[in-house]
Amino acid sequence: MPSVHRATDVRLGRIVRLLMSHATVVVSGTKLAEDIGTSRSEVWRLIQQLRALGVDVAGHPATGYQLRVVPDLLLPEMLAPSLKGTVFGGARAGSMSAFPLGGRFPQGLKPAFLQTEGGTAEAVPYPKPRHEAVPYPKPRHEDGTAEAVAYPKPSHEAGAKIHHYYKIASTNSEAMRCAEEGAPEGSVFLAEEQLAGRGRGAHNWHSARSAGIYCSVILRPAMPPSDALIFSLAAGLAIRVAVMEIAPQLRVDLKWPNDLLLGGKKFCGVLTEMNAEATRVRHLVVGIGINVNQAKFPAELREIATSLKIETGTEWSRVELCAALLKSLDREYRSFVEEAGARDAILRRFEGSSSSVRGRKVSIEENGGLTGVSEGLDERGFLRVRTAEGLRAVVSGTVRVIGNL
Ligand code: BTN
């Protein structure tokens, strides 16, 4: 019987959040039980689950509990306070304080989850389904690698639109499935690990556990399908802003259409998928993979992939980067749907943030292949390339820079 991975029990996030907000004191099992509305023995069971997931909690039922290190897990409870008022926030956000960490981990506070290399973290049981229309749990694929979420959660809860998984096949596949079933705009799907992470052009996305950010969001913009490419370029801009907000020393280079590079190597990619009629998008799923704390990559990726850790020599808080990312994406999205001149501004800003989109000798292997000089983006977001045969507009493909002018 294949294992089925489920959305994370939301009570784990609540316990972590409570322990974080009482970081200097031991919190009694009774207090935790009262706050999350369960029994002390259930709290003990949940604490054991957190430990199995690598969260370093000291104590036992008789003494109470205390966090030893701040966990860097992308739990809804960790992200929700930063997302109030954004398309990714719940309808009525809770009263939790702002996320307390800086971008880097404070000295001596290593994220607990990163210390469990080769550990045994597994999906955890989710409380009973709260929505009758969507039977739960329900395996989706033959191989059992995707799971149903208890969806929708009550919209008044902070983080209600954020769905977290310890393990999943692909957050994009899950987001597309939930979008089909009516998940609201702004739903976010985050995984600690993907077993079948997908990239553009049928590539895989290497998704090592808790080292990167694997995030997919559902958007429902009123726009024609032809605008999806421009919004996807805008997503790249949003990610660039977020990364440089957290790590201002980095110079992120955008490579058309959807790669983000550091020192010529890729550390982030975007996979935008959609369901559309001829003239109208029903929903977009923007899938973002960011290499954050990977120390190394498999041999086949070593020459082309990098991470924030490799580039800076230090570990970064995925929670803070993910919050910055979603806030930046929210700003970009609002301006895209609300401002008349947004499309043109996106194209100009993309050109200004990319070293290869104008004035470089490039080759594109796909679609018959072509070689020429890049001449910026046209009004649809296509890459203009001056070839020996004339000016061509490239719709998709992988750009390789082969020289300067
Ligand atoms: C690419 O550069 O080819 C795009 C990579 C996109 C990877 C992300 S990780 C989260 C989301 N889920 C997936 O399966 N893919 C995207």
Short mmCIF file of C-alpha atoms and ligand atoms in Angstrom, two decimals:
data_model
loop_
_atom_site.label_atom_id
_atom_site.label_comp_id
_atom_site.label_asym_id
_atom_site.label_seq_id
_atom_site.Cartn_x
_atom_site.Cartn_y
_atom_site.Cartn_z
CA MET A 1 0.00 0.00 0.00
CA PRO A 2 1.69 3.26 -1.10
CA SER A 3 2.10 5.98 1.51
CA VAL A 4 -0.17 8.98 1.15
CA HIS A 5 1.10 12.39 2.11
CA ARG A 6 -1.25 14.80 3.74
CA ALA A 7 -1.35 18.45 4.65
CA THR A 8 0.34 19.22 7.92
CA ASP A 9 -1.71 19.21 11.12
CA VAL A 10 -2.31 22.93 11.72
CA ARG A 11 -2.01 22.40 15.49
CA LEU A 12 1.73 21.75 15.08
CA GLY A 13 2.16 25.28 13.78
CA ARG A 14 0.08 26.68 16.63
CA ILE A 15 2.23 24.93 19.22
CA VAL A 16 5.43 26.21 17.57
CA ARG A 17 3.99 29.71 17.45
CA LEU A 18 2.96 29.60 21.12
CA LEU A 19 6.36 28.28 22.19
CA MET A 20 8.05 30.99 20.10
CA SER A 21 6.03 33.76 21.68
CA HIS A 22 7.00 32.44 25.14
CA ALA A 23 10.58 31.68 24.16
CA THR A 24 12.15 32.51 27.52
CA VAL A 25 9.80 30.49 29.72
CA VAL A 26 8.63 26.91 30.04
CA VAL A 27 5.02 26.64 28.84
CA SER A 28 2.86 24.12 30.66
CA GLY A 29 1.09 21.35 28.82
CA THR A 30 -2.17 22.62 30.30
CA LYS A 31 -1.66 26.09 28.81
CA LEU A 32 -0.81 24.66 25.38
CA ALA A 33 -3.80 22.32 25.58
CA GLU A 34 -6.14 25.20 26.46
CA ASP A 35 -4.79 27.47 23.75
CA ILE A 36 -5.14 24.97 20.96
CA GLY A 37 -8.33 23.43 22.32
CA THR A 38 -7.21 19.90 23.02
CA SER A 39 -6.11 17.61 25.85
CA ARG A 40 -2.69 17.49 27.55
CA SER A 41 -2.11 13.97 26.26
CA GLU A 42 -2.81 15.17 22.72
CA VAL A 43 -0.32 18.02 23.25
CA TRP A 44 2.28 15.42 24.26
CA ARG A 45 1.53 13.43 21.08
CA LEU A 46 1.88 16.60 18.96
CA ILE A 47 5.16 17.51 20.69
CA GLN A 48 6.47 14.06 19.82
CA GLN A 49 5.48 14.67 16.22
CA LEU A 50 7.28 18.00 16.20
CA ARG A 51 10.40 16.30 17.53
CA ALA A 52 10.19 13.64 14.84
CA LEU A 53 10.15 16.50 12.34
CA GLY A 54 13.35 17.93 13.78
CA VAL A 55 11.93 20.70 15.97
CA ASP A 56 14.03 20.85 19.14
CA VAL A 57 11.56 21.07 22.03
CA ALA A 58 12.75 20.49 25.60
CA GLY A 59 10.52 19.14 28.38
CA HIS A 60 7.73 16.65 29.02
CA PRO A 61 4.12 16.69 30.30
CA ALA A 62 5.14 17.06 33.96
CA THR A 63 7.46 20.04 33.44
CA GLY A 64 6.03 21.85 30.42
CA TYR A 65 7.78 22.64 27.16
CA GLN A 66 10.29 25.11 25.73
CA LEU A 67 11.81 25.57 22.28
CA ARG A 68 15.59 25.12 22.20
CA VAL A 69 16.05 26.52 18.69
CA VAL A 70 13.82 28.48 16.35
CA PRO A 71 12.48 26.10 13.70
CA ASP A 72 12.66 27.27 10.10
CA LEU A 73 9.54 25.52 8.89
CA LEU A 74 7.19 27.16 6.39
CA LEU A 75 4.15 26.59 8.61
CA PRO A 76 1.05 28.77 8.08
CA GLU A 77 1.36 30.05 11.64
CA MET A 78 4.90 31.27 10.98
CA LEU A 79 3.99 33.12 7.78
CA ALA A 80 0.49 34.41 8.48
CA PRO A 81 1.47 37.41 10.66
CA SER A 82 3.48 38.88 7.77
CA LEU A 83 0.74 38.41 5.21
CA LYS A 84 -2.11 40.41 6.69
CA GLY A 85 -3.74 42.61 4.09
CA THR A 86 -2.21 40.73 1.15
CA VAL A 87 -4.03 38.47 -1.28
CA PHE A 88 -2.40 35.57 0.60
CA GLY A 89 -3.68 36.60 4.03
CA GLY A 90 -6.84 35.20 5.63
CA ALA A 91 -10.00 37.32 5.50
CA ARG A 92 -9.56 38.28 9.13
CA ALA A 93 -6.00 37.91 10.30
CA GLY A 94 -5.23 36.88 13.87
CA SER A 95 -3.50 38.97 16.49
CA MET A 96 -0.11 37.32 16.43
CA SER A 97 2.95 39.52 16.58
CA ALA A 98 5.20 40.08 13.58
CA PHE A 99 7.76 37.43 12.73
CA PRO A 100 10.68 38.02 15.08
CA LEU A 101 13.69 36.85 13.08
CA GLY A 102 16.13 38.76 10.90
CA GLY A 103 17.11 37.35 7.50
CA ARG A 104 20.10 35.43 8.82
CA PHE A 105 19.77 33.13 11.78
CA PRO A 106 20.83 34.83 14.99
CA GLN A 107 24.19 33.50 16.13
CA GLY A 108 23.97 30.07 17.67
CA LEU A 109 20.38 29.59 16.58
CA LYS A 110 20.57 27.09 13.79
CA PRO A 111 17.21 26.15 12.33
CA ALA A 112 16.32 22.86 13.94
CA PHE A 113 14.92 21.32 10.82
CA LEU A 114 18.18 21.76 8.96
CA GLN A 115 19.97 19.67 11.53
CA THR A 116 18.06 16.55 10.64
CA GLU A 117 19.82 15.55 7.43
CA GLY A 118 18.70 12.05 6.56
CA GLY A 119 16.12 12.24 9.36
CA THR A 120 12.78 10.55 9.38
CA ALA A 121 10.31 13.40 8.95
CA GLU A 122 7.06 12.15 7.56
CA ALA A 123 3.66 13.52 6.79
CA VAL A 124 1.56 13.86 9.89
CA PRO A 125 -2.10 13.03 10.37
CA TYR A 126 -4.44 15.89 9.73
CA PRO A 127 -7.52 16.52 11.84
CA LYS A 128 -10.87 15.43 10.50
CA PRO A 129 -12.07 17.07 7.28
CA ARG A 130 -13.96 20.26 7.94
CA HIS A 131 -15.59 20.44 4.56
CA GLU A 132 -18.02 17.75 3.52
CA ALA A 133 -17.84 18.43 -0.21
CA VAL A 134 -14.21 17.34 -0.44
CA PRO A 135 -13.76 13.85 0.99
CA TYR A 136 -10.54 13.67 2.94
CA PRO A 137 -8.01 12.09 2.95
CA LYS A 138 -8.17 11.04 -0.69
CA PRO A 139 -5.15 9.72 -2.60
CA ARG A 140 -4.97 11.43 -5.98
CA HIS A 141 -2.39 9.43 -7.91
CA GLU A 142 -1.59 5.79 -8.40
CA ASP A 143 1.81 6.23 -6.76
CA GLY A 144 0.20 7.83 -3.73
CA THR A 145 2.54 10.82 -3.75
CA ALA A 146 -0.11 13.52 -3.68
CA GLU A 147 -2.69 14.04 -1.06
CA ALA A 148 -5.92 15.91 -0.59
CA VAL A 149 -6.03 18.89 1.71
CA ALA A 150 -8.86 19.52 4.14
CA TYR A 151 -10.09 22.36 2.04
CA PRO A 152 -11.26 25.03 2.42
CA LYS A 153 -10.26 25.90 5.98
CA PRO A 154 -12.42 28.55 7.66
CA SER A 155 -11.53 31.81 5.92
CA HIS A 156 -11.42 33.82 9.16
CA GLU A 157 -8.33 32.00 10.40
CA ALA A 158 -4.93 33.62 10.00
CA GLY A 159 -3.05 31.51 7.49
CA ALA A 160 -6.28 29.88 6.33
CA LYS A 161 -5.16 30.09 2.71
CA ILE A 162 -1.73 28.60 3.39
CA HIS A 163 -1.38 24.84 2.94
CA HIS A 164 1.76 23.17 4.20
CA TYR A 165 3.10 19.70 3.44
CA TYR A 166 6.14 17.91 4.74
CA LYS A 167 6.24 15.86 1.59
CA ILE A 168 4.31 16.11 -1.63
CA ALA A 169 4.80 15.18 -5.28
CA SER A 170 4.57 18.76 -6.58
CA THR A 171 3.02 21.88 -5.05
CA ASN A 172 2.10 23.04 -8.57
CA SER A 173 0.15 19.85 -9.25
CA GLU A 174 -1.65 20.17 -5.93
CA ALA A 175 -2.40 23.86 -6.50
CA MET A 176 -3.77 23.14 -10.00
CA ARG A 177 -5.97 20.39 -8.56
CA CYS A 178 -7.29 22.60 -5.77
CA ALA A 179 -7.84 25.51 -8.18
CA GLU A 180 -10.02 23.21 -10.31
CA GLU A 181 -12.02 22.42 -7.17
CA GLY A 182 -12.57 26.10 -6.42
CA ALA A 183 -9.75 27.05 -4.04
CA PRO A 184 -9.81 30.82 -3.52
CA GLU A 185 -7.46 33.29 -5.10
CA GLY A 186 -4.39 33.71 -2.92
CA SER A 187 -4.21 30.08 -1.82
CA VAL A 188 -0.59 29.15 -1.14
CA PHE A 189 0.90 25.64 -1.24
CA LEU A 190 4.23 25.11 0.47
CA ALA A 191 6.24 21.93 0.89
CA GLU A 192 9.34 21.05 2.85
CA GLU A 193 10.14 18.46 0.20
CA GLN A 194 8.85 17.58 -3.27
CA LEU A 195 9.16 14.06 -4.61
CA ALA A 196 8.32 15.05 -8.19
CA GLY A 197 9.02 18.80 -8.38
CA ARG A 198 8.41 20.01 -11.93
CA GLY A 199 10.31 22.58 -13.96
CA ARG A 200 9.59 24.15 -17.33
CA GLY A 201 10.00 22.04 -20.45
CA ALA A 202 9.44 18.74 -18.62
CA HIS A 203 12.51 19.24 -16.42
CA ASN A 204 12.55 18.14 -12.79
CA TRP A 205 13.06 20.57 -9.94
CA HIS A 206 15.53 19.29 -7.36
CA SER A 207 13.63 19.75 -4.06
CA ALA A 208 15.79 18.65 -1.12
CA ARG A 209 14.05 18.62 2.24
CA SER A 210 13.81 21.97 4.00
CA ALA A 211 16.73 23.40 2.03
CA GLY A 212 14.72 25.42 -0.47
CA ILE A 213 11.39 27.17 -0.87
CA TYR A 214 8.89 25.19 -2.93
CA CYS A 215 5.84 27.38 -3.26
CA SER A 216 2.81 27.58 -5.57
CA VAL A 217 0.09 30.22 -5.46
CA ILE A 218 -3.33 30.38 -7.06
CA LEU A 219 -4.36 33.65 -8.72
CA ARG A 220 -7.52 34.47 -10.62
CA PRO A 221 -6.78 37.68 -12.53
CA ALA A 222 -9.30 39.03 -15.03
CA MET A 223 -7.03 38.90 -18.06
CA PRO A 224 -6.59 37.15 -21.40
CA PRO A 225 -4.30 34.09 -21.52
CA SER A 226 -1.83 36.09 -23.64
CA ASP A 227 -1.00 38.19 -20.54
CA ALA A 228 0.20 35.16 -18.57
CA LEU A 229 3.76 35.51 -19.88
CA ILE A 230 3.95 39.13 -18.75
CA PHE A 231 2.65 38.21 -15.31
CA SER A 232 5.19 35.42 -15.15
CA LEU A 233 7.94 37.98 -15.90
CA ALA A 234 6.48 40.11 -13.11
CA ALA A 235 6.77 37.13 -10.74
CA GLY A 236 10.49 36.99 -11.54
CA LEU A 237 10.78 40.68 -10.70
CA ALA A 238 8.92 40.14 -7.43
CA ILE A 239 11.26 37.31 -6.41
CA ARG A 240 14.31 39.41 -7.32
CA VAL A 241 13.06 42.26 -5.11
CA ALA A 242 12.38 39.89 -2.20
CA VAL A 243 15.79 38.22 -2.38
CA MET A 244 17.62 41.56 -2.58
CA GLU A 245 15.53 42.91 0.30
CA ILE A 246 16.73 40.04 2.49
CA ALA A 247 20.27 39.93 1.10
CA PRO A 248 21.07 43.41 -0.29
CA GLN A 249 24.64 42.41 -1.12
CA LEU A 250 23.39 40.06 -3.86
CA ARG A 251 22.95 41.12 -7.48
CA VAL A 252 20.21 38.96 -8.92
CA ASP A 253 20.20 38.64 -12.71
CA LEU A 254 16.97 37.73 -14.50
CA LYS A 255 17.21 35.40 -17.47
CA TRP A 256 14.26 35.44 -19.83
CA PRO A 257 11.71 34.14 -19.33
CA ASN A 258 11.79 32.78 -15.80
CA ASP A 259 15.22 32.05 -14.36
CA LEU A 260 16.97 33.95 -11.59
CA LEU A 261 20.76 33.76 -11.53
CA LEU A 262 23.59 34.56 -9.14
CA GLY A 263 27.08 34.62 -10.58
CA GLY A 264 25.76 33.11 -13.80
CA LYS A 265 24.22 30.08 -12.05
CA LYS A 266 20.53 29.45 -11.52
CA PHE A 267 19.14 29.57 -7.98
CA CYS A 268 15.46 30.08 -8.72
CA GLY A 269 12.92 29.14 -11.38
CA VAL A 270 9.25 29.89 -11.98
CA LEU A 271 6.72 27.54 -13.51
CA THR A 272 3.48 29.31 -14.39
CA GLU A 273 0.58 27.10 -15.40
CA MET A 274 -2.98 28.09 -16.20
CA ASN A 275 -6.46 27.02 -16.99
CA ALA A 276 -8.02 29.36 -19.53
CA GLU A 277 -10.75 29.88 -22.07
CA ALA A 278 -9.80 31.47 -25.39
CA THR A 279 -10.22 34.99 -24.05
CA ARG A 280 -10.12 34.64 -20.28
CA VAL A 281 -7.89 33.07 -17.67
CA ARG A 282 -9.79 30.94 -15.15
CA HIS A 283 -6.83 30.55 -12.85
CA LEU A 284 -3.07 30.85 -12.82
CA VAL A 285 -0.75 28.77 -10.68
CA VAL A 286 2.62 30.42 -10.18
CA GLY A 287 5.14 27.86 -8.91
CA ILE A 288 8.38 29.16 -7.45
CA GLY A 289 11.43 27.13 -6.50
CA ILE A 290 14.25 28.93 -4.65
CA ASN A 291 17.51 27.25 -3.64
CA VAL A 292 18.15 28.74 -0.21
CA ASN A 293 20.27 26.63 2.14
CA GLN A 294 21.57 23.87 -0.14
CA ALA A 295 25.28 23.34 0.53
CA LYS A 296 25.76 21.27 -2.62
CA PHE A 297 23.89 19.82 -5.58
CA PRO A 298 23.91 16.49 -7.40
CA ALA A 299 26.78 16.18 -9.90
CA GLU A 300 24.59 16.87 -12.93
CA LEU A 301 23.48 20.25 -11.50
CA ARG A 302 26.75 21.38 -9.93
CA GLU A 303 27.89 23.46 -12.90
CA ILE A 304 24.59 25.23 -13.43
CA ALA A 305 22.88 25.51 -10.02
CA THR A 306 23.61 27.54 -6.93
CA SER A 307 21.91 28.59 -3.69
CA LEU A 308 21.85 31.66 -1.47
CA LYS A 309 24.00 29.74 1.02
CA ILE A 310 26.61 28.83 -1.57
CA GLU A 311 26.75 32.44 -2.80
CA THR A 312 26.92 34.07 0.64
CA GLY A 313 28.51 31.40 2.84
CA THR A 314 25.70 31.70 5.37
CA GLU A 315 22.31 30.13 6.06
CA TRP A 316 19.12 32.12 5.53
CA SER A 317 15.71 32.04 7.15
CA ARG A 318 13.35 30.44 4.67
CA VAL A 319 10.41 31.76 6.68
CA GLU A 320 11.52 35.34 6.31
CA LEU A 321 12.41 34.96 2.65
CA CYS A 322 9.10 33.26 1.94
CA ALA A 323 7.18 36.04 3.71
CA ALA A 324 9.13 38.68 1.76
CA LEU A 325 8.48 36.75 -1.44
CA LEU A 326 4.71 36.56 -0.92
CA LYS A 327 4.50 40.24 0.04
CA SER A 328 6.51 41.24 -3.01
CA LEU A 329 4.36 39.02 -5.24
CA ASP A 330 1.25 40.62 -3.74
CA ARG A 331 2.53 44.14 -4.61
CA GLU A 332 3.41 43.07 -8.14
CA TYR A 333 0.05 41.36 -8.60
CA ARG A 334 -1.96 44.34 -7.36
CA SER A 335 -0.12 46.73 -9.62
CA PHE A 336 -0.55 44.29 -12.54
CA VAL A 337 -4.34 44.10 -12.16
CA GLU A 338 -4.96 47.69 -11.02
CA GLU A 339 -2.56 49.97 -12.90
CA ALA A 340 -3.01 50.85 -16.54
CA GLY A 341 0.70 51.19 -17.34
CA ALA A 342 1.80 48.12 -15.38
CA ARG A 343 2.49 45.83 -18.34
CA ASP A 344 4.83 48.26 -20.00
CA ALA A 345 6.59 48.99 -16.71
CA ILE A 346 7.12 45.25 -16.12
CA LEU A 347 8.75 44.86 -19.52
CA ARG A 348 11.07 47.85 -18.97
CA ARG A 349 11.97 46.75 -15.44
CA PHE A 350 12.69 43.22 -16.64
CA GLU A 351 15.01 44.59 -19.31
CA GLY A 352 16.74 46.67 -16.65
CA SER A 353 17.23 43.64 -14.39
CA SER A 354 18.59 41.24 -16.98
CA SER A 355 22.12 41.15 -18.38
CA SER A 356 21.14 38.97 -21.32
CA VAL A 357 17.88 40.33 -22.68
CA ARG A 358 19.47 43.10 -24.74
CA GLY A 359 22.71 43.40 -26.67
CA ARG A 360 24.09 39.88 -26.12
CA LYS A 361 24.83 37.08 -28.57
CA VAL A 362 22.37 34.36 -27.62
CA SER A 363 21.27 30.96 -28.82
CA ILE A 364 17.94 29.29 -28.20
CA GLU A 365 17.93 25.56 -28.68
CA GLU A 366 14.22 24.81 -28.65
CA ASN A 367 11.73 25.48 -31.48
CA GLY A 368 14.14 24.71 -34.29
CA GLY A 369 16.97 26.63 -32.65
CA LEU A 370 18.28 30.06 -33.52
CA THR A 371 21.28 32.26 -32.88
CA GLY A 372 21.47 36.04 -32.92
CA VAL A 373 21.65 39.20 -30.84
CA SER A 374 19.04 39.88 -28.15
CA GLU A 375 17.09 43.11 -28.70
CA GLY A 376 14.84 43.36 -25.65
CA LEU A 377 11.21 42.33 -25.16
CA ASP A 378 8.24 43.10 -27.39
CA GLU A 379 4.88 44.26 -25.99
CA ARG A 380 3.75 40.65 -25.46
CA GLY A 381 6.85 39.81 -23.42
CA PHE A 382 8.47 37.77 -26.24
CA LEU A 383 12.25 37.98 -26.60
CA ARG A 384 13.39 39.81 -29.74
CA VAL A 385 16.43 38.25 -31.40
CA ARG A 386 18.14 39.72 -34.49
CA THR A 387 19.25 36.70 -36.56
CA ALA A 388 20.95 36.50 -39.98
CA GLU A 389 17.44 36.05 -41.42
CA GLY A 390 15.93 39.07 -39.65
CA LEU A 391 14.22 39.97 -36.37
CA ARG A 392 12.54 37.02 -34.65
CA ALA A 393 10.20 37.02 -31.65
CA VAL A 394 10.92 34.05 -29.39
CA VAL A 395 7.89 32.74 -27.48
CA SER A 396 9.63 30.20 -25.25
CA GLY A 397 12.87 28.33 -24.82
CA THR A 398 16.14 28.37 -22.90
CA VAL A 399 18.38 31.32 -23.66
CA ARG A 400 22.11 30.66 -23.66
CA VAL A 401 24.46 33.62 -23.77
CA ILE A 402 27.27 32.80 -26.21
CA GLY A 403 29.08 36.12 -26.31
CA ASN A 404 29.16 39.89 -26.16
CA LEU A 405 28.85 42.22 -29.12
C1 BTN B 1 12.04 26.03 -13.86
O1 BTN B 1 12.98 26.82 -13.71
O2 BTN B 1 12.11 25.15 -14.71
C2 BTN B 1 10.83 26.19 -13.00
C3 BTN B 1 11.00 25.52 -11.68
C4 BTN B 1 9.79 25.66 -10.78
C5 BTN B 1 9.90 24.83 -9.53
C6 BTN B 1 8.79 25.10 -8.58
S1 BTN B 1 9.08 24.40 -7.00
C7 BTN B 1 7.44 24.74 -6.53
C8 BTN B 1 6.56 24.44 -7.72
N1 BTN B 1 6.20 23.04 -7.76
C9 BTN B 1 6.71 22.41 -8.80
O3 BTN B 1 6.55 21.21 -9.05
N2 BTN B 1 7.42 23.26 -9.53
C10 BTN B 1 7.41 24.59 -8.99
#
